[in-house]
Short mmCIF file of C-alpha atoms in Angstrom, two decimals:
data_model
loop_
_atom_site.label_atom_id
_atom_site.label_comp_id
_atom_site.label_asym_id
_atom_site.label_seq_id
_atom_site.Cartn_x
_atom_site.Cartn_y
_atom_site.Cartn_z
CA UNK A 1 -0.16 -0.08 0.18
CA UNK A 2 0.90 3.64 -0.47
CA UNK A 3 2.62 5.67 1.72
CA UNK A 4 -0.18 7.55 4.12
CA UNK A 5 0.84 11.09 4.12
CA UNK A 6 -2.29 12.23 6.84
CA UNK A 7 -2.97 11.95 10.22
CA UNK A 8 -5.36 9.56 11.60
CA UNK A 9 -6.32 11.80 14.60
CA UNK A 10 -6.13 15.34 12.85
CA UNK A 11 -5.75 18.68 14.80
CA UNK A 12 -6.19 22.21 13.95
CA UNK A 13 -4.75 25.37 15.72
CA UNK A 14 -4.20 28.20 14.33
CA UNK A 15 -3.91 29.82 17.35
CA UNK A 16 -0.15 30.71 17.37
CA UNK A 17 -0.61 33.05 14.22
CA UNK A 18 -0.67 36.52 14.94
CA UNK A 19 -3.29 37.88 13.09
CA UNK A 20 -5.72 35.48 15.09
CA UNK A 21 -4.12 36.91 18.33
CA UNK A 22 -7.63 39.37 19.09
CA UNK A 23 -9.83 35.96 18.37
CA UNK A 24 -9.03 33.23 20.86
CA UNK A 25 -11.81 33.32 23.00
CA UNK A 26 -13.88 30.33 23.57
CA UNK A 27 -17.19 30.52 22.38
CA UNK A 28 -20.15 30.72 24.43
CA UNK A 29 -22.17 27.73 22.68
CA UNK A 30 -20.47 24.77 21.90
CA UNK A 31 -16.77 24.16 22.52
CA UNK A 32 -13.77 23.96 19.88
CA UNK A 33 -13.27 20.67 18.39
CA UNK A 34 -16.75 18.99 19.80
CA UNK A 35 -18.69 16.51 17.88
CA UNK A 36 -20.26 18.81 14.65
CA UNK A 37 -17.26 21.31 14.94
CA UNK A 38 -14.31 19.53 13.84
CA UNK A 39 -14.84 17.96 10.11
CA UNK A 40 -12.53 15.43 8.68
CA UNK A 41 -12.22 14.47 4.92
CA UNK A 42 -9.50 11.93 3.46
CA UNK A 43 -10.13 11.40 0.03
CA UNK A 44 -7.89 8.52 -1.91
CA UNK A 45 -7.73 8.08 -5.94
CA UNK A 46 -5.88 5.34 -7.72
CA UNK A 47 -6.59 3.44 -11.33
CA UNK A 48 -8.20 0.12 -11.18
CA UNK A 49 -7.20 -3.09 -13.33
CA UNK A 50 -9.00 -1.07 -16.28
CA UNK A 51 -7.32 1.92 -16.10
CA UNK A 52 -10.25 3.57 -14.93
CA UNK A 53 -9.63 6.18 -11.99
CA UNK A 54 -11.76 5.51 -8.90
CA UNK A 55 -12.63 7.01 -5.15
CA UNK A 56 -10.43 4.43 -3.15
CA UNK A 57 -10.18 5.74 -0.32
CA UNK A 58 -13.02 7.56 1.61
CA UNK A 59 -13.15 8.43 5.62
CA UNK A 60 -14.52 11.49 6.76
CA UNK A 61 -16.23 13.13 10.07
CA UNK A 62 -19.61 14.61 10.69
CA UNK A 63 -20.33 17.42 9.42
CA UNK A 64 -18.50 16.88 5.82
CA UNK A 65 -20.05 14.82 3.85
CA UNK A 66 -19.20 12.85 0.22
CA UNK A 67 -21.13 10.83 -1.92
CA UNK A 68 -20.55 8.40 -4.58
CA UNK A 69 -17.97 9.62 -7.07
CA UNK A 70 -19.92 10.26 -10.20
CA UNK A 71 -18.91 10.07 -13.81
CA UNK A 72 -20.30 12.62 -15.81
CA UNK A 73 -17.58 14.62 -17.59
CA UNK A 74 -18.18 14.12 -21.11
CA UNK A 75 -14.38 15.08 -22.05
CA UNK A 76 -13.26 12.58 -19.96
CA UNK A 77 -15.97 9.89 -18.72
CA UNK A 78 -13.60 8.20 -16.73
CA UNK A 79 -12.48 10.97 -14.51
CA UNK A 80 -14.47 10.21 -10.98
CA UNK A 81 -16.52 13.70 -9.85
CA UNK A 82 -16.81 14.17 -6.86
CA UNK A 83 -18.21 16.50 -4.37
CA UNK A 84 -18.14 18.06 -0.62
CA UNK A 85 -20.93 18.29 1.46
CA UNK A 86 -21.54 19.95 4.55
CA UNK A 87 -24.69 18.76 6.68
CA UNK A 88 -23.37 21.67 9.40
CA UNK A 89 -25.07 25.03 7.30
CA UNK A 90 -21.97 27.40 7.60
CA UNK A 91 -18.89 28.04 9.45
CA UNK A 92 -19.50 29.38 12.94
CA UNK A 93 -16.92 30.11 15.52
CA UNK A 94 -15.06 27.05 17.09
CA UNK A 95 -15.50 25.39 13.54
CA UNK A 96 -12.09 23.25 12.67
CA UNK A 97 -11.77 21.55 9.67
CA UNK A 98 -9.34 19.05 8.02
CA UNK A 99 -9.29 17.97 4.54
CA UNK A 100 -7.10 15.58 3.04
CA UNK A 101 -6.56 14.68 -0.67
CA UNK A 102 -4.25 11.22 -2.40
CA UNK A 103 -3.97 11.29 -6.45
CA UNK A 104 -1.81 7.92 -6.58
CA UNK A 105 0.10 6.70 -9.67
CA UNK A 106 -1.23 8.53 -12.73
CA UNK A 107 -5.02 8.38 -11.17
CA UNK A 108 -6.96 11.75 -11.59
CA UNK A 109 -9.97 13.21 -10.70
CA UNK A 110 -12.32 16.46 -10.38
CA UNK A 111 -12.99 17.70 -6.51
CA UNK A 112 -15.36 21.06 -5.97
CA UNK A 113 -18.27 21.87 -3.63
CA UNK A 114 -21.69 21.29 -3.13
CA UNK A 115 -22.69 24.99 -2.78
CA UNK A 116 -20.57 27.76 -1.94
CA UNK A 117 -18.85 27.97 1.74
CA UNK A 118 -21.04 30.40 4.00
CA UNK A 119 -18.67 31.65 7.32
CA UNK A 120 -21.72 32.84 9.06
CA UNK A 121 -20.74 35.99 11.50
CA UNK A 122 -18.38 35.30 14.27
CA UNK A 123 -18.41 36.67 18.70
CA UNK A 124 -15.78 34.63 20.21
CA UNK A 125 -13.30 33.39 17.67
CA UNK A 126 -12.55 31.72 14.22
CA UNK A 127 -12.97 29.28 12.03
CA UNK A 128 -9.93 27.26 10.77
CA UNK A 129 -9.06 24.71 8.00
CA UNK A 130 -6.30 22.63 7.14
CA UNK A 131 -5.89 21.05 3.65
CA UNK A 132 -3.71 18.44 2.44
CA UNK A 133 -2.83 17.69 -1.37
CA UNK A 134 -0.58 14.76 -2.04
CA UNK A 135 -0.28 13.80 -5.96
CA UNK A 136 2.14 11.28 -6.80
CA UNK A 137 4.26 9.74 -10.60
CA UNK A 138 1.96 11.15 -13.29
CA UNK A 139 -1.39 12.11 -10.95
CA UNK A 140 -3.66 14.55 -12.30
CA UNK A 141 -6.33 16.72 -9.75
CA UNK A 142 -8.66 19.28 -10.82
CA UNK A 143 -9.91 20.86 -7.32
CA UNK A 144 -12.70 23.93 -7.84
CA UNK A 145 -14.42 24.69 -5.36
CA UNK A 146 -17.28 27.11 -5.14
CA UNK A 147 -16.57 30.50 -3.57
CA UNK A 148 -15.99 31.24 -0.38
CA UNK A 149 -18.72 34.38 1.20
CA UNK A 150 -17.77 35.93 4.45
CA UNK A 151 -20.55 37.29 6.87
CA UNK A 152 -20.12 40.18 8.98
CA UNK A 153 -17.24 39.42 11.53
CA UNK A 154 -16.01 36.56 9.91
CA UNK A 155 -12.81 35.11 10.78
CA UNK A 156 -11.31 32.81 8.61
CA UNK A 157 -8.06 31.09 8.48
CA UNK A 158 -6.66 28.30 5.82
CA UNK A 159 -3.42 26.18 5.54
CA UNK A 160 -3.26 24.62 2.30
CA UNK A 161 -0.26 22.36 1.87
CA UNK A 162 0.82 20.60 -1.25
CA UNK A 163 3.33 17.66 -1.95
CA UNK A 164 3.68 17.29 -5.61
CA UNK A 165 5.93 14.87 -7.87
CA UNK A 166 7.71 16.56 -10.84
CA UNK A 167 5.44 14.74 -12.91
CA UNK A 168 2.34 15.53 -11.38
CA UNK A 169 -0.67 18.51 -12.44
CA UNK A 170 -2.77 20.25 -9.60
CA UNK A 171 -5.31 23.05 -10.82
CA UNK A 172 -6.13 24.56 -7.95
CA UNK A 173 -8.72 27.29 -7.44
CA UNK A 174 -9.66 29.67 -4.34
CA UNK A 175 -12.79 32.04 -5.17
CA UNK A 176 -13.62 34.58 -2.16
CA UNK A 177 -16.33 37.42 -2.88
CA UNK A 178 -16.07 40.12 -0.77
CA UNK A 179 -19.31 39.68 1.29
CA UNK A 180 -22.96 39.13 1.11
CA UNK A 181 -22.66 42.16 -1.97
CA UNK A 182 -26.80 42.20 -1.96
CA UNK A 183 -27.91 41.74 1.71
CA UNK A 184 -29.70 44.36 3.47
CA UNK A 185 -28.05 47.52 2.42
CA UNK A 186 -24.62 45.01 1.49
CA UNK A 187 -21.87 43.62 3.42
CA UNK A 188 -18.78 44.11 1.62
CA UNK A 189 -15.74 43.27 3.46
CA UNK A 190 -17.17 44.02 6.57
CA UNK A 191 -15.61 40.55 7.87
CA UNK A 192 -13.02 40.42 10.93
CA UNK A 193 -10.08 38.66 8.86
CA UNK A 194 -9.21 35.81 6.19
CA UNK A 195 -5.58 34.73 6.31
CA UNK A 196 -5.07 31.86 3.77
CA UNK A 197 -1.64 30.27 3.22
CA UNK A 198 -0.64 28.20 0.22
CA UNK A 199 2.53 26.21 -0.08
CA UNK A 200 4.45 23.55 -2.18
CA UNK A 201 6.74 20.95 -1.90
CA UNK A 202 8.16 17.39 -3.62
CA UNK A 203 7.89 14.85 -1.86
CA UNK A 204 11.82 14.72 -0.63
CA UNK A 205 10.89 17.86 0.92
CA UNK A 206 12.10 20.51 -1.16
CA UNK A 207 10.70 23.56 -1.08
CA UNK A 208 8.95 24.84 -3.87
CA UNK A 209 7.01 27.96 -3.15
CA UNK A 210 4.67 29.90 -0.48
CA UNK A 211 1.90 32.80 -1.09
CA UNK A 212 0.16 34.16 1.84
CA UNK A 213 -2.29 37.02 2.04
CA UNK A 214 -3.96 38.49 5.16
CA UNK A 215 -7.59 40.88 3.92
CA UNK A 216 -7.93 42.41 6.84
CA UNK A 217 -10.22 45.35 6.19
CA UNK A 218 -10.57 46.78 9.64
CA UNK A 219 -6.73 48.29 8.49
CA UNK A 220 -8.36 49.85 5.31
CA UNK A 221 -6.82 50.28 2.24
CA UNK A 222 -8.90 47.67 0.04
CA UNK A 223 -10.11 49.87 -2.64
CA UNK A 224 -6.66 51.55 -3.34
CA UNK A 225 -5.78 50.69 -6.95
CA UNK A 226 -3.14 47.69 -6.97
CA UNK A 227 -5.51 45.69 -4.34
CA UNK A 228 -8.80 45.29 -4.97
CA UNK A 229 -10.21 48.78 -5.92
CA UNK A 230 -13.79 48.75 -7.56
CA UNK A 231 -14.26 44.91 -8.26
CA UNK A 232 -15.60 42.62 -5.30
CA UNK A 233 -14.62 39.33 -6.05
CA UNK A 234 -11.37 37.56 -5.68
CA UNK A 235 -9.47 34.33 -7.81
CA UNK A 236 -6.71 32.89 -6.97
CA UNK A 237 -5.41 29.75 -9.30
CA UNK A 238 -2.52 27.32 -8.29
CA UNK A 239 -1.49 25.38 -11.00
CA UNK A 240 1.46 22.82 -9.99
CA UNK A 241 2.68 20.91 -13.48
CA UNK A 242 5.92 20.61 -15.00
CA UNK A 243 7.54 23.06 -16.99
CA UNK A 244 6.55 22.00 -20.43
CA UNK A 245 2.77 22.06 -19.83
CA UNK A 246 3.32 25.30 -17.83
CA UNK A 247 5.00 26.57 -20.83
CA UNK A 248 1.62 25.98 -23.32
CA UNK A 249 -0.51 27.39 -20.45
CA UNK A 250 1.41 30.35 -20.15
CA UNK A 251 1.57 31.14 -23.68
CA UNK A 252 -2.42 30.28 -24.26
CA UNK A 253 -3.28 32.99 -21.78
CA UNK A 254 -3.14 36.55 -21.95
CA UNK A 255 -3.93 38.93 -19.79
CA UNK A 256 -6.76 41.11 -19.74
CA UNK A 257 -9.09 43.97 -18.13
CA UNK A 258 -12.26 44.02 -19.37
CA UNK A 259 -14.21 47.77 -18.39
CA UNK A 260 -17.34 46.54 -20.45
CA UNK A 261 -17.79 42.95 -18.23
CA UNK A 262 -15.76 44.78 -14.79
CA UNK A 263 -13.48 42.02 -14.87
CA UNK A 264 -9.45 41.15 -15.11
CA UNK A 265 -6.62 38.50 -14.84
CA UNK A 266 -3.09 38.08 -14.39
CA UNK A 267 -0.68 35.35 -14.69
CA UNK A 268 2.89 34.82 -13.55
CA UNK A 269 5.18 31.51 -13.08
CA UNK A 270 5.72 30.12 -9.35
CA UNK A 271 9.44 29.61 -8.81
CA UNK A 272 11.69 26.65 -9.01
CA UNK A 273 9.55 25.78 -12.30
CA UNK A 274 6.80 24.95 -10.29
CA UNK A 275 4.29 25.76 -12.36
CA UNK A 276 2.07 29.04 -12.60
CA UNK A 277 -0.64 31.23 -10.24
CA UNK A 278 -3.02 33.19 -11.82
CA UNK A 279 -5.46 35.75 -10.54
CA UNK A 280 -8.90 36.96 -11.25
CA UNK A 281 -10.94 40.29 -9.84
CA UNK A 282 -14.40 40.87 -10.48
CA UNK A 283 -17.54 42.42 -9.52
CA UNK A 284 -19.73 39.42 -9.66
CA UNK A 285 -19.41 35.54 -8.85
CA UNK A 286 -20.30 34.41 -12.22
CA UNK A 287 -17.65 35.57 -14.24
CA UNK A 288 -14.88 35.35 -12.70
CA UNK A 289 -16.13 31.18 -12.31
CA UNK A 290 -16.12 31.49 -16.22
CA UNK A 291 -12.64 32.95 -16.38
CA UNK A 292 -11.53 30.42 -13.91
CA UNK A 293 -12.72 27.38 -15.55
CA UNK A 294 -11.58 28.35 -18.64
CA UNK A 295 -8.16 29.03 -17.33
CA UNK A 296 -8.23 25.87 -16.13
CA UNK A 297 -9.21 23.95 -19.02
CA UNK A 298 -6.12 25.10 -21.14
CA UNK A 299 -4.57 23.62 -18.56
CA UNK A 300 -6.49 20.24 -18.97
CA UNK A 301 -5.53 20.75 -22.78
CA UNK A 302 -1.72 21.08 -21.89
CA UNK A 303 -1.96 17.90 -19.69
CA UNK A 304 -4.44 15.80 -21.16
CA UNK A 305 -5.49 16.89 -24.37
CA UNK A 306 -8.97 17.61 -23.17
CA UNK A 307 -10.81 20.52 -22.41
CA UNK A 308 -13.19 21.06 -19.40
CA UNK A 309 -16.95 21.06 -20.78
CA UNK A 310 -19.22 24.17 -20.21
CA UNK A 311 -20.47 24.52 -16.45
CA UNK A 312 -23.68 22.99 -15.96
CA UNK A 313 -26.34 25.85 -16.08
CA UNK A 314 -27.86 25.89 -12.80
CA UNK A 315 -24.25 25.78 -11.06
#
């Protein structure tokens, strides 16, 4: 059996992060780590004897739910498509989540969420999540969750660790709303803090890259040019892939600012030949999701020679 990279007793502790220091008070209601507030999910994909990629490993703890894998991708009917759901509603103060995805040698998968991730208003603590994504030789993973929507006084921190073989490919997108734009008179950038870290390494421990951004609206400046300006939605796409496919995607991607659609996008290389970083700004989630999907389709074309089909109309 292949080495397991995840922990059987997952723990999520960001209390030492300086940006979370003001938010360490125990919640009034259910305590941190109690049943229903400490979600755990482990997914493992591998090829079966017929060369079909399957969900071989599945371990979960409420409120995280994963249903049976589906095979509806017309471009790659052999690809399992898995949706992560939550039975607990929005993330609340004191919630802790662990998600681990392992794609074994030459396997492939598409992972998303069934709906947007809502971050509820928080009074005493914060919501935290760690993710570990392990890609073995020749593995391919599309991880494209729906947007994250922070409410007023949301506190959220996330750390994503990517361990990728030099022949593997990951297309990982994050889309963050500025808030509930049309709630009452609007609730844009009324959250307390969003802290997001993504870092990559090789299986032998070689460090590839690290990106961390902390969004603290209380300090102001988010509407400055070069930050969010007039935009309300931010997408971050991390592509870990071999240099030849990174070059193909980079050459096929043109940065732009579209004033008619109120959307802008840019691309750069990750250090150490790790891949690409693609960023999108927009005013509404729909156009941003469309640009992200189009870009990820270029990644699949470069690696698998097949595009990502159009999104379902109801998504």
